[in-house]
Amino acid sequence: MNKITAIILAAGMGTRMKSELVKVLHPVAGIPMLLYPLKAAQEIGCSRIVIVVGHQKDKVEEAVKNENVLIAYQEETLGSGHAVMAAKKCFEDFEGDVLILCGDVPLINSRTLETFINKHQIRDCAVSVLSIVIDNPFGYGRIVRDVKGCFTGIIEEKDATDEQRKISEINTGIYCCKASFLFEALKNVKTDNKQGEYYLPDIVSIAVGSEQKVQAIETEDSLEVKGVNDRVDLSEVEKEMRKRINLFHMKEGVTIIDPLSTIIDAEVKIGRDTVVYPNNTIKGKSSIGSGSIIEPNSVITGSVIGNHVHIKPSCVIQEASVSDHAAVGPFAHLRPQANVGEDARVGNYVEIKKSTIGKGSKVSHLTYIGDSIVGEGVNVGAGTITCNYDGKNKHQTIIEDGVFIGSNTALVAPVKIGKNALIGAGSTITKDVPGKALGVSRVRQVNYNNYFKAASKKDSEK
Ligand code: UD1
Ligand code: MG
């Protein structure tokens, strides 16, 4: 493959999405759909990638700020031809081919693009168009051929005659052009069509008119070139992307018991021999180590799960971390900055926020731990609450190594429990407890002997 650059069109409004958000930023498997054609362009080694932005340009720029791309600004959305023209200044010093992709075609594969570009370059065409034959061509631009079968132009649905609408070979919206030809041809594109727009596909008839070589190169996978124009398209693309992601993980050695009910975002990483049970949603930049078990019905978002971790059913884990060999759940809630240490146990109906649970510690039942540091080998009894909020501010609880907290304890922060201390069940602890001490704060039990006998005597006297 010779020198190649790319333009990705992302300035359109996406009216048919009926959304506050510009179309190319709608997520597919958790990331903006624009990032997929961008990734494909990067994979084939484009030396320069220009993204044409317009509608909600700041948001689109923000979404690609970490990528090595140039941004061109289309002031008004006057059509796809006008959009490509906006990128002209980025190619003034360039001689070679430009691949044109649409930001709303996320399933396109880099291998398909490579084959397409190779065919374009071998035949030394001014412009090549990637086409496909589909059952329902409604809405697409049609590939028009003359009696000899030579490609002569593209006609849009709205401008087509009834006869032309019967053509089932359509323009996928992916083009490869000689840069020198492209920007000259665009100068001659007019707006004399039903939509009053500068149509990019018109460069084909312009090339034919000046006797330059053109070709429509057919591809076969209709999903790959599917454009997202409305929410129905979005759901189809989402479904296919998730299928591809699950397939990728399974091929890499992850067991996914029921791929159809398993939702894994594009940026998730999972190690070998991890087993993901049905109905799990793993989102954002989560990573899961190897040999872990994710039982059914959890939502894991932006979290780091180690090796040989056991996530029992129905947990919510968000921006948290769980170290190797730890177990969490069932029904646990790890909120942002909850860090569960190696070999630690977090049991049912436990909520942890902005806290560290040390190695081998157990927080097994019905507990809230917030803004706390819990050391190693600690046992937190059932029903323990760290009272971290005084109505205005959050305060810290420190529980040092080897502490045993009896059940139903309230730890009123700020408070510190020293190493190897013991807290009596049912205590409300408001003062620091020194290491090795027993801290207990509860009303002493009183037993009234023969209480029932005395009471029944009183009743009989009435
Ligand atoms: C376009 C093609 C059609 C093709 C179809 C494939 C034109 C005129 N028609 O139609 O032949 O079959 O794609 O999906 O191009 N854009 C801008 N600025 C604009 C207008 C559009 O950047 O002023 C961008 C859009 O963001 C999008 C692309 O160009 O990425 C195509 O625009 P869209 O409105 O989706 O065109 P279609 O009607 O799908
Ligand atoms: Mg489109």
XYZ file of C-alpha atoms and ligand atoms in Angstrom:
502
model
C 0.000 0.000 0.000
C 1.364 3.426 -0.991
C 1.084 6.622 0.988
C -2.383 7.038 2.427
C -4.127 9.683 4.490
C -7.720 9.917 5.676
C -10.587 12.329 6.138
C -13.368 11.358 8.526
C -16.615 13.253 8.104
C -18.192 14.108 11.420
C -19.830 17.492 10.947
C -23.386 16.387 10.166
C -26.240 17.169 12.536
C -27.699 13.674 12.661
C -31.251 15.059 12.617
C -32.797 11.592 12.391
C -31.311 10.623 15.760
C -33.630 13.196 17.427
C -30.992 13.847 20.060
C -29.339 16.647 21.993
C -26.050 14.871 21.325
C -24.311 15.039 17.951
C -24.649 11.686 16.160
C -20.967 10.701 15.961
C -20.631 10.907 19.753
C -23.443 8.457 20.479
C -21.707 5.545 22.196
C -21.408 2.110 20.658
C -20.181 -0.454 23.233
C -19.341 2.409 25.565
C -17.250 4.674 23.334
C -18.248 7.347 20.779
C -18.982 5.743 17.401
C -16.521 8.134 15.723
C -13.617 6.360 17.428
C -14.187 3.157 15.421
C -13.555 4.505 11.900
C -10.708 6.497 13.462
C -9.204 3.282 14.836
C -9.587 1.587 11.433
C -7.761 4.505 9.778
C -4.985 4.252 12.385
C -4.680 0.492 11.897
C -4.027 0.809 8.166
C -1.258 3.293 8.916
C -2.693 6.571 7.621
C 0.067 9.137 7.930
C -2.412 11.957 8.474
C -6.015 11.799 9.689
C -8.267 14.832 9.431
C -11.600 14.918 11.218
C -14.133 17.363 9.840
C -16.215 18.783 12.667
C -19.092 21.241 12.682
C -22.170 20.576 14.757
C -21.117 20.519 18.460
C -17.512 20.833 17.357
C -16.137 21.398 20.867
C -17.576 18.140 22.109
C -16.294 16.229 19.084
C -12.812 17.738 19.479
C -12.819 16.827 23.159
C -13.645 13.193 22.288
C -10.525 12.903 20.083
C -8.175 15.122 22.059
C -5.798 12.258 22.890
C -5.576 11.060 19.302
C -3.012 12.093 16.720
C -5.465 13.842 14.357
C -5.960 17.198 12.666
C -9.267 18.992 12.994
C -10.940 20.846 10.117
C -13.963 22.998 10.755
C -16.977 23.047 8.446
C -18.692 26.365 9.254
C -22.058 25.426 7.784
C -23.374 21.966 7.061
C -23.863 22.377 3.327
C -23.302 18.745 2.364
C -20.687 16.001 2.317
C -18.764 17.607 -0.603
C -18.576 20.889 1.276
C -17.356 19.003 4.353
C -14.438 17.428 2.476
C -13.562 20.838 1.030
C -13.176 22.105 4.608
C -10.237 19.694 5.015
C -8.409 20.975 1.891
C -5.911 23.152 3.768
C -4.628 20.077 5.616
C -3.526 18.506 2.303
C -1.794 21.392 0.562
C 1.641 19.763 0.812
C 0.379 16.241 0.127
C 0.519 14.123 -2.995
C -0.996 10.695 -2.672
C -4.328 9.126 -1.850
C -6.998 10.198 0.586
C -9.391 7.706 2.110
C -12.736 9.265 3.028
C -14.695 7.659 5.848
C -17.890 8.634 7.630
C -17.969 9.051 11.384
C -21.312 7.275 11.463
C -20.098 3.965 9.953
C -18.517 2.312 13.012
C -18.370 -1.355 11.998
C -15.931 -0.846 9.129
C -12.978 -3.198 9.305
C -9.365 -2.212 8.596
C -8.854 -5.359 6.473
C -11.725 -4.356 4.163
C -10.230 -0.882 3.841
C -6.804 -2.291 3.011
C -8.210 -4.457 0.211
C -10.181 -1.474 -1.079
C -7.163 0.864 -1.097
C -4.976 -1.751 -2.767
C -7.480 -2.174 -5.598
C -7.683 1.601 -5.940
C -3.922 1.994 -6.141
C -3.303 -0.963 -8.463
C -5.710 0.475 -11.020
C -4.422 3.993 -10.416
C -7.927 5.514 -10.275
C -8.805 9.152 -9.651
C -11.617 7.967 -7.401
C -12.811 4.586 -6.146
C -16.043 4.053 -4.268
C -16.756 1.150 -1.951
C -20.138 -0.248 -2.986
C -22.399 -3.077 -1.913
C -25.464 -4.842 -3.246
C -28.246 -4.921 -0.651
C -31.848 -6.093 -0.526
C -33.263 -2.788 0.610
C -31.318 0.092 -0.945
C -33.830 2.715 0.225
C -32.199 5.963 1.326
C -28.765 5.302 -0.119
C -27.021 6.800 -3.137
C -27.203 4.312 -6.063
C -24.261 3.225 -8.200
C -25.168 4.099 -11.800
C -23.553 2.115 -14.620
C -23.846 2.492 -18.397
C -24.926 -0.255 -20.791
C -21.431 -1.719 -20.762
C -21.533 -1.900 -16.975
C -19.043 0.973 -16.540
C -19.485 3.065 -13.419
C -20.609 6.560 -14.412
C -21.915 8.223 -11.273
C -23.934 8.129 -8.046
C -27.512 9.276 -7.781
C -29.070 10.050 -4.414
C -32.423 8.504 -3.431
C -34.181 11.874 -3.547
C -32.863 12.741 -7.008
C -33.284 9.306 -8.571
C -35.860 8.271 -11.154
C -38.105 5.285 -10.376
C -35.897 3.203 -12.657
C -32.705 4.260 -10.818
C -34.301 3.513 -7.446
C -34.496 -0.129 -8.498
C -30.666 -0.308 -8.518
C -29.556 -2.419 -5.584
C -25.855 -1.531 -5.653
C -25.327 1.403 -3.312
C -22.636 3.865 -2.247
C -21.326 2.963 1.207
C -19.986 6.517 1.672
C -16.380 5.264 1.671
C -14.111 6.658 -1.047
C -10.460 6.642 -1.996
C -9.255 9.535 -4.150
C -6.078 11.073 -5.475
C -5.699 14.205 -3.370
C -4.833 16.302 -6.428
C -8.001 15.174 -8.204
C -10.280 15.410 -5.167
C -9.855 19.048 -4.287
C -9.935 20.176 -7.934
C -13.117 18.172 -8.597
C -14.841 19.550 -5.486
C -14.533 23.062 -6.953
C -16.920 21.941 -9.688
C -19.543 20.323 -7.441
C -22.819 22.249 -7.595
C -25.944 22.347 -5.450
C -28.419 21.668 -8.275
C -30.110 18.746 -6.520
C -33.258 18.150 -4.465
C -31.470 18.822 -1.171
C -29.557 21.898 -2.399
C -26.346 20.392 -0.989
C -22.789 19.954 -2.211
C -22.788 16.196 -2.774
C -19.425 14.452 -2.421
C -20.603 11.573 -4.690
C -20.734 14.055 -7.600
C -16.939 13.795 -7.931
C -17.511 10.478 -9.720
C -19.400 11.993 -12.661
C -16.894 14.871 -12.719
C -14.034 12.369 -13.062
C -15.887 10.458 -15.790
C -16.568 13.749 -17.621
C -12.867 14.540 -17.705
C -11.998 10.952 -18.690
C -10.269 9.976 -15.518
C -10.428 6.447 -14.165
C -13.110 5.577 -11.620
C -14.307 2.309 -10.139
C -16.921 1.002 -7.724
C -15.394 -1.805 -5.697
C -17.958 -4.170 -4.264
C -17.756 -5.456 -0.730
C -19.923 -8.178 0.816
C -20.595 -7.628 4.483
C -23.513 -5.227 4.681
C -23.224 -4.797 8.449
C -19.680 -3.534 8.104
C -20.741 -0.603 5.979
C -23.954 0.100 7.826
C -24.401 3.816 8.466
C -26.110 4.928 11.660
C -28.843 7.382 10.800
C -31.407 6.704 13.545
C -31.786 4.818 16.836
C -32.832 1.623 15.075
C -29.553 1.594 13.142
C -27.757 2.383 16.400
C -29.195 -0.674 18.134
C -28.229 -2.961 15.228
C -24.677 -1.647 15.228
C -24.473 -1.941 19.016
C -25.601 -5.571 18.855
C -22.985 -6.454 16.249
C -20.205 -4.622 18.093
C -20.996 -6.454 21.349
C -20.992 -9.757 19.495
C -17.528 -8.963 18.094
C -16.214 -7.931 21.519
C -17.451 -11.120 23.206
C -16.012 -13.213 20.394
C -12.659 -11.487 20.812
C -12.541 -12.278 24.546
C -13.611 -15.890 24.033
C -10.866 -16.349 21.440
C -8.410 -14.903 23.955
C -9.346 -17.537 26.543
C -12.224 -16.044 28.520
C -15.264 -18.246 29.167
C -18.480 -16.358 28.533
C -21.322 -18.655 29.532
C -24.046 -16.734 27.696
C -22.672 -14.174 25.220
C -26.161 -12.943 24.349
C -26.771 -11.632 27.855
C -23.223 -10.432 28.513
C -22.476 -6.787 27.842
C -18.797 -5.870 27.655
C -17.633 -2.419 26.583
C -14.961 -1.889 23.939
C -12.174 -0.852 26.302
C -12.591 -3.653 28.864
C -9.662 -6.031 29.381
C -10.145 -9.597 30.675
C -7.464 -12.160 31.463
C -7.406 -15.845 30.512
C -9.496 -18.453 32.307
C -11.817 -15.880 33.794
C -15.424 -17.068 33.690
C -18.182 -14.538 33.088
C -21.652 -15.825 33.961
C -24.891 -14.526 32.353
C -26.346 -11.034 32.771
C -23.158 -9.219 33.603
C -22.466 -5.712 32.357
C -18.791 -4.727 32.361
C -18.357 -1.100 31.409
C -15.845 1.668 30.782
C -12.144 1.003 31.195
C -12.646 -1.935 33.547
C -10.048 -4.649 33.698
C -10.388 -8.146 35.117
C -7.380 -10.367 35.727
C -7.085 -14.060 34.966
C -8.769 -16.977 36.667
C -11.511 -14.813 38.181
C -15.177 -15.748 38.438
C -17.879 -13.203 37.790
C -21.151 -14.812 38.847
C -24.450 -13.552 37.362
C -26.067 -10.108 37.461
C -23.321 -7.639 38.326
C -22.602 -4.202 36.910
C -18.882 -3.418 36.935
C -17.888 0.065 35.763
C -14.410 1.565 35.415
C -12.987 -0.843 37.964
C -9.885 -2.964 38.356
C -10.491 -6.576 39.387
C -7.412 -8.725 40.065
C -6.572 -12.387 39.460
C -8.556 -15.244 41.009
C -11.161 -12.868 42.375
C -14.652 -14.174 43.031
C -17.453 -11.724 42.384
C -20.591 -13.402 43.700
C -24.039 -12.585 42.225
C -25.624 -9.147 41.958
C -22.882 -6.683 42.847
C -22.513 -3.048 41.789
C -18.838 -2.126 41.465
C -17.982 1.366 40.303
C -14.532 2.938 39.992
C -13.286 0.550 42.637
C -10.537 -2.040 42.858
C -10.507 -5.624 44.098
C -7.112 -7.300 44.585
C -6.099 -10.906 43.884
C -7.942 -13.749 45.609
C -10.517 -11.445 47.202
C -14.248 -12.273 47.250
C -17.078 -9.787 46.946
C -20.850 -10.247 47.265
C -23.498 -11.370 46.837
C -25.315 -8.010 46.797
C -22.314 -5.830 47.616
C -21.900 -2.227 46.523
C -18.372 -0.958 45.945
C -18.520 2.761 45.276
C -15.773 5.026 43.897
C -12.355 4.601 45.529
C -13.282 1.448 47.388
C -10.119 -0.680 47.412
C -10.531 -4.251 48.549
C -7.184 -5.838 49.436
C -5.755 -9.237 48.647
C -7.627 -12.195 50.159
C -10.182 -9.853 51.714
C -13.894 -10.741 51.962
C -16.741 -8.343 51.380
C -20.073 -10.017 51.965
C -23.750 -9.437 51.400
C -25.394 -6.033 51.831
C -22.086 -4.300 52.397
C -21.450 -0.831 50.968
C -17.927 0.546 50.758
C -16.986 4.055 49.630
C -13.576 5.780 49.425
C -12.010 3.236 51.756
C -9.247 0.688 51.798
C -9.823 -2.797 53.165
C -6.502 -4.431 54.066
C -5.199 -7.857 53.156
C -7.226 -10.741 54.531
C -9.783 -8.530 56.301
C -13.428 -9.528 56.459
C -16.446 -7.271 56.157
C -19.014 -9.951 55.773
C -22.526 -8.701 56.453
C -24.794 -5.629 56.460
C -22.133 -2.954 56.840
C -21.290 0.553 55.657
C -17.631 1.535 55.439
C -17.009 5.100 54.201
C -13.876 7.306 54.236
C -11.994 4.641 56.151
C -8.702 2.872 56.268
C -9.099 -0.703 57.431
C -5.838 -2.548 58.124
C -4.905 -6.188 57.582
C -6.556 -9.151 59.276
C -9.443 -7.075 60.602
C -12.847 -8.600 61.319
C -15.752 -6.205 60.967
C -18.870 -7.653 62.559
C -22.346 -7.685 61.064
C -24.159 -4.372 61.054
C -21.128 -2.147 61.607
C -21.531 1.445 60.442
C -18.811 4.053 60.053
C -20.673 7.297 60.802
C -18.595 9.428 58.425
C -20.903 12.395 57.851
C -21.898 15.027 60.387
C -24.322 16.778 58.072
C -21.651 19.125 56.709
C -18.320 17.330 56.482
C -16.958 13.831 55.943
C -14.587 12.372 58.551
C -12.179 9.472 58.538
C -12.220 6.206 60.467
C -8.975 4.315 60.945
C -9.096 0.662 61.968
C -5.606 -0.743 62.444
C -4.371 -4.297 61.800
C -5.862 -7.190 63.717
C -8.836 -5.285 65.144
C -12.078 -7.156 65.917
C -15.232 -5.054 65.710
C -18.220 -6.665 67.387
C -21.557 -6.695 65.611
C -23.873 -3.699 65.454
C -21.183 -1.148 66.198
C -21.338 2.516 65.229
C -17.925 4.117 64.746
C -18.442 7.881 64.935
C -15.704 9.507 62.833
C -13.164 10.944 63.176
C -12.084 7.968 65.211
C -9.164 5.539 65.356
C -9.139 1.960 66.638
C -5.599 0.881 67.531
C -3.888 -2.344 66.506
C -5.404 -5.580 67.841
C -8.105 -3.731 69.807
C -11.511 -5.313 70.434
C -14.826 -3.452 70.236
C -17.735 -4.899 72.184
C -20.843 -5.664 70.156
C -23.497 -2.961 70.108
C -21.079 -0.143 70.957
C -21.232 3.425 69.767
C -17.585 4.458 69.645
C -16.960 8.204 69.758
C -13.427 8.235 71.184
C -10.203 6.643 69.937
C -9.517 3.145 71.271
C -5.844 2.343 72.008
C -4.158 -0.757 70.601
C -4.922 -4.056 72.401
C -7.700 -2.353 74.428
C -11.326 -3.423 74.728
C -13.589 -0.538 73.795
C -17.190 -0.971 74.810
C -19.916 1.604 75.162
C -23.362 0.301 75.902
C -25.807 0.366 78.760
C -25.167 -2.458 81.211
C -27.777 -5.148 81.115
C -30.168 -5.355 84.054
C -32.194 -8.500 84.756
C -35.310 -8.124 86.966
C -35.644 -11.505 88.649
C -39.096 -13.115 89.018
C -40.478 -10.278 86.916
C -43.337 -12.335 85.466
C -44.467 -13.768 88.824
C -44.692 -10.268 90.361
C -46.622 -8.969 87.388
C -49.264 -11.764 87.507
C -49.816 -11.186 91.259
C -50.581 -7.539 90.542
C -53.113 -8.567 87.852
C -55.039 -10.873 90.240
C -55.417 -8.054 92.824
C -57.263 -5.858 90.284
C -24.448 9.627 2.163
C -24.208 9.639 0.659
C -24.924 8.447 0.020
C -24.478 7.162 0.666
C -24.648 7.211 2.194
C -24.005 6.012 2.842
C -24.046 12.006 0.128
C -24.692 13.179 -0.543
N -24.733 10.862 0.079
O -25.838 9.833 2.411
O -24.626 8.396 -1.376
O -25.218 6.060 0.153
O -23.995 8.390 2.731
O -24.217 5.990 4.228
O -22.946 12.121 0.616
N -21.542 15.383 6.657
C -20.779 16.451 7.038
N -21.188 17.691 6.648
C -22.309 17.908 5.923
C -23.104 16.795 5.574
C -22.692 15.530 5.955
O -19.749 16.306 7.687
O -22.592 19.076 5.606
C -21.093 14.034 7.070
C -22.002 13.341 8.061
O -21.603 13.629 9.397
C -21.800 11.879 7.711
C -21.484 11.911 6.208
O -21.083 13.233 5.911
O -20.703 11.331 8.404
C -22.667 11.506 5.332
O -23.731 12.386 5.600
P -25.222 11.861 5.812
O -26.093 13.032 6.048
O -25.231 10.741 6.778
O -25.517 11.348 4.333
P -26.461 10.161 3.897
O -27.822 10.698 3.645
O -26.299 9.020 4.799
Mg -25.414 8.653 6.756
